[in-house]
Each structure stands twice: as structure tokens, then as C-alpha cells.
Amino acid sequence: MKKSPKMWTMAFLRTTCKSDIVDNNLCETFNSSIVEARFKSIIRMLEDIRTKMMTVIVQKTKLCNGWKKNYGPLVKAKFDANKKDYVGWQLICNGENGCELRKESYQYTVDLSQRICSCRSWQISGILCSHAYAAIYHLGFQPDEYLHEYYHIDTYKKAYSFPIQPINGPHDWEKIGIQLVLPPIERNMPERPKKNRRMAKDELKKLKHGHLSR
């Protein structure tokens, strides 16, 4: 059964997000990548999309092969940003995986076994928040082990492990006997024909005797 974005986030991240935002981001990303192809004929458009996706898959595969860590540089930048903010949080642990993080008037709870924080940032993004960082460092654990598996290099490679196979050109395509799709025949719409001449923009309108213009 196909899962909606709301069901997916609830199942894997134990939280929910607005499905319209997820759908809109996916559509915007796809549309921005086929701006030029959309103005071409249907066959040419599909061919451009196919060759573009073939190239993107190869580029993404080469990109992740150059990663120095188990995750990409964009995730590392978010990691480093949250790492700077963890300083100053005081930890109170319950002896297991439950922690309270306090700083001034702020207080959050972190559960390392369920990988959740009451600020909800960890659940939504899958990347450690500053509160989770503080708890992990205070307890002597490794932050990289708590990164969601969807950011791992193995998961990234699986997403691009299905290359698009090359094909021959239209000259070698199999003819199946279906008639070619031609553009529609132009026809006049059923409406009363216009009799008055269309005036130019700078042309003065002729007024009837005794009438004033607006």
C-alpha cells in the first residue's frame, strides 16, 4: 500500500508533517529540472527527461564515492551547526536513556533509546539537535551512531543503484501501426462574428452627435 507523507513520517520519525508542503516541494523540484523540456513536443520532452535522469544518477553515484564520512557534506554542516549550540546545556540523567537538558529558562527532555527530543527537531529531520548532542557527549556516546540511517552512504547509494539503460534513436524504434498523433484541426468557435473593426490604441473614438466621452 502506498503511504502518504503523513503516514511515512509517523511510521519512521514518530511525528507528522504537512503533506501539502512535502508534495509541493517534490513538485517544485521536479518542475525546476525540466523547465526547458516542458516546452518541447511530448516525445522530445520525455527523451530529454530520460537522458537528464541518466546523467543525474551517474553524478550522484560519483558524488557519494568521494564522501569522507558515512554521510554527505550537507548533513555534516548541519551536524557542525548543532554541535556549536550544545555548549552550556546542563544534563540530568535518570540512569538509563532519559535526560533533562537545562539552560537558563529552557528545559527539554531527550530519550536516546527512542531517539526523540521534546523540541521535535530530531524526530522531524533525523539529525541530532543541540539537546541530543549535549546528552550524547555527556554520556560518552558517539553522535554519528545516532544519525538516521536514511542519511547513510549505503542508503544514498541504494537510491541511485538503478541506472537508466541507453536506447537507440527514433530511426530504430519498433513500428506498431498506430497512426501518428497530429495537432487538432483549427475551427471557428460557435459565436456571433464580430462586425466592428478593432481600433488601434492611439486611435480616437468617434462620438455620436450630442454624446460626451468618458
mmCIF file of C-alpha atoms in Angstrom:
data_model
loop_
_atom_site.group_PDB
_atom_site.id
_atom_site.type_symbol
_atom_site.label_atom_id
_atom_site.label_comp_id
_atom_site.label_asym_id
_atom_site.label_seq_id
_atom_site.Cartn_x
_atom_site.Cartn_y
_atom_site.Cartn_z
ATOM 1 C CA MET A 1 0.000 0.000 0.000
ATOM 2 C CA LYS A 2 1.322 3.419 -0.929
ATOM 3 C CA LYS A 3 1.979 5.598 2.108
ATOM 4 C CA SER A 4 1.196 9.288 2.241
ATOM 5 C CA PRO A 5 3.906 11.682 3.552
ATOM 6 C CA LYS A 6 1.965 11.988 6.809
ATOM 7 C CA MET A 7 1.854 8.185 7.292
ATOM 8 C CA TRP A 8 5.533 7.880 6.366
ATOM 9 C CA THR A 9 6.755 10.450 8.884
ATOM 10 C CA MET A 10 4.552 8.961 11.599
ATOM 11 C CA ALA A 11 5.890 5.439 10.929
ATOM 12 C CA PHE A 12 9.612 6.232 10.702
ATOM 13 C CA LEU A 13 10.151 9.502 12.568
ATOM 14 C CA ARG A 14 7.340 9.231 15.177
ATOM 15 C CA THR A 15 5.938 12.594 14.170
ATOM 16 C CA THR A 16 3.858 14.120 11.394
ATOM 17 C CA CYS A 17 4.360 16.857 8.823
ATOM 18 C CA LYS A 18 2.091 18.701 6.455
ATOM 19 C CA SER A 19 1.641 16.573 3.350
ATOM 20 C CA ASP A 20 0.952 19.594 1.170
ATOM 21 C CA ILE A 21 4.390 21.019 1.980
ATOM 22 C CA VAL A 22 6.114 17.730 1.099
ATOM 23 C CA ASP A 23 4.137 17.323 -2.117
ATOM 24 C CA ASN A 24 4.748 20.921 -3.122
ATOM 25 C CA ASN A 25 8.500 20.635 -2.561
ATOM 26 C CA LEU A 26 8.686 17.473 -4.659
ATOM 27 C CA CYS A 27 6.687 19.056 -7.483
ATOM 28 C CA GLU A 28 8.718 22.276 -7.421
ATOM 29 C CA THR A 29 11.990 20.368 -7.502
ATOM 30 C CA PHE A 30 10.885 18.240 -10.450
ATOM 31 C CA ASN A 31 9.411 21.166 -12.399
ATOM 32 C CA SER A 32 12.536 23.271 -11.980
ATOM 33 C CA SER A 33 14.626 20.484 -13.511
ATOM 34 C CA ILE A 34 12.508 20.170 -16.675
ATOM 35 C CA VAL A 35 11.829 23.828 -17.455
ATOM 36 C CA GLU A 36 13.355 23.671 -20.929
ATOM 37 C CA ALA A 37 11.976 20.212 -21.743
ATOM 38 C CA ARG A 38 8.368 21.184 -20.948
ATOM 39 C CA PHE A 39 8.156 23.439 -24.000
ATOM 40 C CA LYS A 40 9.051 20.673 -26.436
ATOM 41 C CA SER A 41 6.896 18.025 -28.081
ATOM 42 C CA ILE A 42 5.888 15.047 -25.947
ATOM 43 C CA ILE A 43 8.476 12.611 -27.381
ATOM 44 C CA ARG A 44 11.302 15.140 -27.261
ATOM 45 C CA MET A 45 10.316 16.148 -23.737
ATOM 46 C CA LEU A 46 10.365 12.559 -22.483
ATOM 47 C CA GLU A 47 13.697 11.950 -24.184
ATOM 48 C CA ASP A 48 15.239 14.994 -22.531
ATOM 49 C CA ILE A 49 13.944 13.911 -19.119
ATOM 50 C CA ARG A 50 15.266 10.382 -19.640
ATOM 51 C CA THR A 51 18.788 11.498 -20.607
ATOM 52 C CA LYS A 52 18.831 14.066 -17.802
ATOM 53 C CA MET A 53 17.919 11.447 -15.193
ATOM 54 C CA MET A 54 20.533 9.084 -16.634
ATOM 55 C CA THR A 55 23.192 11.770 -16.138
ATOM 56 C CA VAL A 56 21.990 12.722 -12.641
ATOM 57 C CA ILE A 57 22.169 9.125 -11.406
ATOM 58 C CA VAL A 58 25.780 8.822 -12.565
ATOM 59 C CA GLN A 59 26.721 12.177 -10.979
ATOM 60 C CA LYS A 60 25.110 11.296 -7.646
ATOM 61 C CA THR A 61 26.871 7.932 -7.544
ATOM 62 C CA LYS A 62 30.271 9.541 -8.150
ATOM 63 C CA LEU A 63 29.491 12.237 -5.590
ATOM 64 C CA CYS A 64 28.870 9.887 -2.671
ATOM 65 C CA ASN A 65 32.002 7.892 -3.510
ATOM 66 C CA GLY A 66 34.001 10.961 -2.525
ATOM 67 C CA TRP A 67 32.461 11.332 0.934
ATOM 68 C CA LYS A 68 34.950 11.111 3.774
ATOM 69 C CA LYS A 69 32.309 10.205 6.363
ATOM 70 C CA ASN A 70 29.278 7.951 6.449
ATOM 71 C CA TYR A 71 27.132 10.930 5.404
ATOM 72 C CA GLY A 72 27.329 13.825 2.972
ATOM 73 C CA PRO A 73 28.742 17.361 3.398
ATOM 74 C CA LEU A 74 25.290 18.983 3.729
ATOM 75 C CA VAL A 75 24.450 16.739 6.672
ATOM 76 C CA LYS A 76 27.900 17.389 8.145
ATOM 77 C CA ALA A 77 27.237 21.154 8.007
ATOM 78 C CA LYS A 78 24.009 20.685 10.000
ATOM 79 C CA PHE A 79 25.876 18.397 12.381
ATOM 80 C CA ASP A 80 28.533 21.044 12.995
ATOM 81 C CA ALA A 81 25.954 23.814 13.472
ATOM 82 C CA ASN A 82 24.086 21.833 16.131
ATOM 83 C CA LYS A 83 27.381 20.850 17.747
ATOM 84 C CA LYS A 84 28.200 24.508 18.421
ATOM 85 C CA ASP A 85 24.865 25.078 20.165
ATOM 86 C CA TYR A 86 25.176 22.184 22.620
ATOM 87 C CA VAL A 87 27.596 24.079 24.874
ATOM 88 C CA GLY A 88 26.045 25.341 28.096
ATOM 89 C CA TRP A 89 23.297 22.733 28.490
ATOM 90 C CA GLN A 90 23.230 21.075 31.901
ATOM 91 C CA LEU A 91 22.379 17.388 31.958
ATOM 92 C CA ILE A 92 20.288 15.491 34.499
ATOM 93 C CA CYS A 93 20.085 11.773 33.658
ATOM 94 C CA ASN A 94 17.686 9.183 35.055
ATOM 95 C CA GLY A 95 20.372 6.480 34.929
ATOM 96 C CA GLU A 96 19.179 4.949 31.671
ATOM 97 C CA ASN A 97 18.375 6.746 28.406
ATOM 98 C CA GLY A 98 16.186 9.578 29.717
ATOM 99 C CA CYS A 99 17.760 13.007 30.147
ATOM 100 C CA GLU A 100 16.775 16.542 31.061
ATOM 101 C CA LEU A 101 18.686 19.371 29.394
ATOM 102 C CA ARG A 102 18.552 22.796 31.044
ATOM 103 C CA LYS A 103 19.893 26.190 30.034
ATOM 104 C CA GLU A 104 18.615 29.365 31.699
ATOM 105 C CA SER A 105 14.785 29.231 31.445
ATOM 106 C CA TYR A 106 14.754 26.480 28.783
ATOM 107 C CA GLN A 107 14.356 22.781 29.502
ATOM 108 C CA TYR A 108 13.954 19.806 27.161
ATOM 109 C CA THR A 109 13.811 16.038 27.567
ATOM 110 C CA VAL A 110 15.790 13.570 25.465
ATOM 111 C CA ASP A 111 15.261 9.824 25.153
ATOM 112 C CA LEU A 112 18.249 8.229 23.434
ATOM 113 C CA SER A 113 16.675 4.766 23.215
ATOM 114 C CA GLN A 114 13.754 6.110 21.167
ATOM 115 C CA ARG A 115 15.876 8.845 19.566
ATOM 116 C CA ILE A 116 13.469 11.643 20.378
ATOM 117 C CA CYS A 117 13.714 15.136 21.860
ATOM 118 C CA SER A 118 10.846 17.242 23.163
ATOM 119 C CA CYS A 119 11.871 20.053 20.790
ATOM 120 C CA ARG A 120 10.873 17.606 17.969
ATOM 121 C CA SER A 121 13.727 18.703 15.713
ATOM 122 C CA TRP A 122 15.469 15.318 15.969
ATOM 123 C CA GLN A 123 12.308 13.426 15.000
ATOM 124 C CA ILE A 124 11.477 15.676 12.056
ATOM 125 C CA SER A 125 14.914 15.877 10.431
ATOM 126 C CA GLY A 126 16.596 12.699 11.667
ATOM 127 C CA ILE A 127 19.677 14.822 12.512
ATOM 128 C CA LEU A 128 20.730 15.343 16.123
ATOM 129 C CA CYS A 129 19.545 18.585 17.691
ATOM 130 C CA SER A 130 21.772 20.507 20.104
ATOM 131 C CA HIS A 131 19.978 18.958 23.098
ATOM 132 C CA ALA A 132 20.594 15.423 21.857
ATOM 133 C CA TYR A 133 24.218 16.361 21.185
ATOM 134 C CA ALA A 134 24.612 17.547 24.769
ATOM 135 C CA ALA A 135 23.117 14.346 26.172
ATOM 136 C CA ILE A 136 25.268 12.100 23.968
ATOM 137 C CA TYR A 137 28.506 13.933 24.764
ATOM 138 C CA HIS A 138 27.799 13.997 28.498
ATOM 139 C CA LEU A 139 27.146 10.240 28.468
ATOM 140 C CA GLY A 140 30.234 9.489 26.357
ATOM 141 C CA PHE A 141 28.472 8.114 23.263
ATOM 142 C CA GLN A 142 29.258 8.718 19.574
ATOM 143 C CA PRO A 143 26.907 11.200 17.820
ATOM 144 C CA ASP A 144 27.389 9.578 14.397
ATOM 145 C CA GLU A 145 25.754 6.393 15.673
ATOM 146 C CA TYR A 146 22.515 8.285 16.325
ATOM 147 C CA LEU A 147 22.156 9.756 12.833
ATOM 148 C CA HIS A 148 19.147 8.386 10.973
ATOM 149 C CA GLU A 149 20.032 5.612 8.525
ATOM 150 C CA TYR A 150 18.412 7.493 5.649
ATOM 151 C CA TYR A 151 21.449 9.803 5.634
ATOM 152 C CA HIS A 152 23.973 6.961 5.485
ATOM 153 C CA ILE A 153 26.056 6.479 2.388
ATOM 154 C CA ASP A 154 24.681 2.956 1.878
ATOM 155 C CA THR A 155 21.119 4.296 1.746
ATOM 156 C CA TYR A 156 22.217 7.056 -0.635
ATOM 157 C CA LYS A 157 23.808 4.525 -2.967
ATOM 158 C CA LYS A 158 20.704 2.322 -2.912
ATOM 159 C CA ALA A 159 18.593 5.265 -4.078
ATOM 160 C CA TYR A 160 20.772 5.592 -7.199
ATOM 161 C CA SER A 161 21.529 1.919 -7.758
ATOM 162 C CA PHE A 162 19.083 1.601 -10.678
ATOM 163 C CA PRO A 163 20.732 3.191 -13.734
ATOM 164 C CA ILE A 164 18.647 4.041 -16.779
ATOM 165 C CA GLN A 165 19.680 1.925 -19.735
ATOM 166 C CA PRO A 166 20.582 3.618 -23.058
ATOM 167 C CA ILE A 167 18.327 3.101 -26.081
ATOM 168 C CA ASN A 168 18.555 3.567 -29.833
ATOM 169 C CA GLY A 169 17.229 6.624 -31.621
ATOM 170 C CA PRO A 170 13.746 7.057 -33.192
ATOM 171 C CA HIS A 171 15.018 5.687 -36.500
ATOM 172 C CA ASP A 172 15.297 2.247 -34.908
ATOM 173 C CA TRP A 173 12.121 2.263 -32.823
ATOM 174 C CA GLU A 174 9.633 -0.519 -33.435
ATOM 175 C CA LYS A 175 6.685 0.482 -35.608
ATOM 176 C CA ILE A 176 3.450 -0.709 -34.008
ATOM 177 C CA GLY A 177 0.958 0.531 -36.614
ATOM 178 C CA ILE A 178 -0.671 3.260 -34.553
ATOM 179 C CA GLN A 179 -1.446 6.419 -36.507
ATOM 180 C CA LEU A 180 0.615 9.467 -35.754
ATOM 181 C CA VAL A 181 -0.890 11.969 -33.358
ATOM 182 C CA LEU A 182 -1.462 15.190 -35.308
ATOM 183 C CA PRO A 183 -2.293 18.635 -33.956
ATOM 184 C CA PRO A 184 -6.019 19.393 -33.694
ATOM 185 C CA ILE A 185 -7.786 20.941 -36.680
ATOM 186 C CA GLU A 186 -8.498 24.601 -36.229
ATOM 187 C CA ARG A 187 -12.158 25.516 -36.422
ATOM 188 C CA ASN A 188 -14.210 28.585 -35.769
ATOM 189 C CA MET A 189 -15.919 28.677 -32.424
ATOM 190 C CA PRO A 190 -19.757 28.855 -32.459
ATOM 191 C CA GLU A 191 -20.225 32.528 -31.659
ATOM 192 C CA ARG A 192 -21.558 35.629 -33.323
ATOM 193 C CA PRO A 193 -18.921 37.025 -35.724
ATOM 194 C CA LYS A 194 -17.569 40.454 -34.953
ATOM 195 C CA LYS A 195 -18.546 43.159 -37.454
ATOM 196 C CA ASN A 196 -16.870 46.236 -35.995
ATOM 197 C CA ARG A 197 -13.288 46.985 -36.885
ATOM 198 C CA ARG A 198 -10.826 46.723 -33.998
ATOM 199 C CA MET A 199 -9.462 50.190 -33.233
ATOM 200 C CA ALA A 200 -5.808 50.966 -32.692
ATOM 201 C CA LYS A 201 -4.560 52.011 -29.278
ATOM 202 C CA ASP A 202 -3.876 55.636 -30.305
ATOM 203 C CA GLU A 203 -6.988 55.975 -32.440
ATOM 204 C CA LEU A 204 -9.631 58.404 -31.206
ATOM 205 C CA LYS A 205 -13.123 57.073 -30.841
ATOM 206 C CA LYS A 206 -15.759 58.767 -32.966
ATOM 207 C CA LEU A 207 -18.574 60.160 -30.878
ATOM 208 C CA LYS A 208 -22.185 60.435 -31.932
ATOM 209 C CA HIS A 209 -23.712 63.854 -32.152
ATOM 210 C CA GLY A 210 -24.653 65.121 -28.686
ATOM 211 C CA HIS A 211 -22.640 62.448 -26.782
ATOM 212 C CA LEU A 212 -19.693 63.125 -24.486
ATOM 213 C CA SER A 213 -16.721 60.843 -23.921
ATOM 214 C CA ARG A 214 -15.986 59.319 -20.553
#
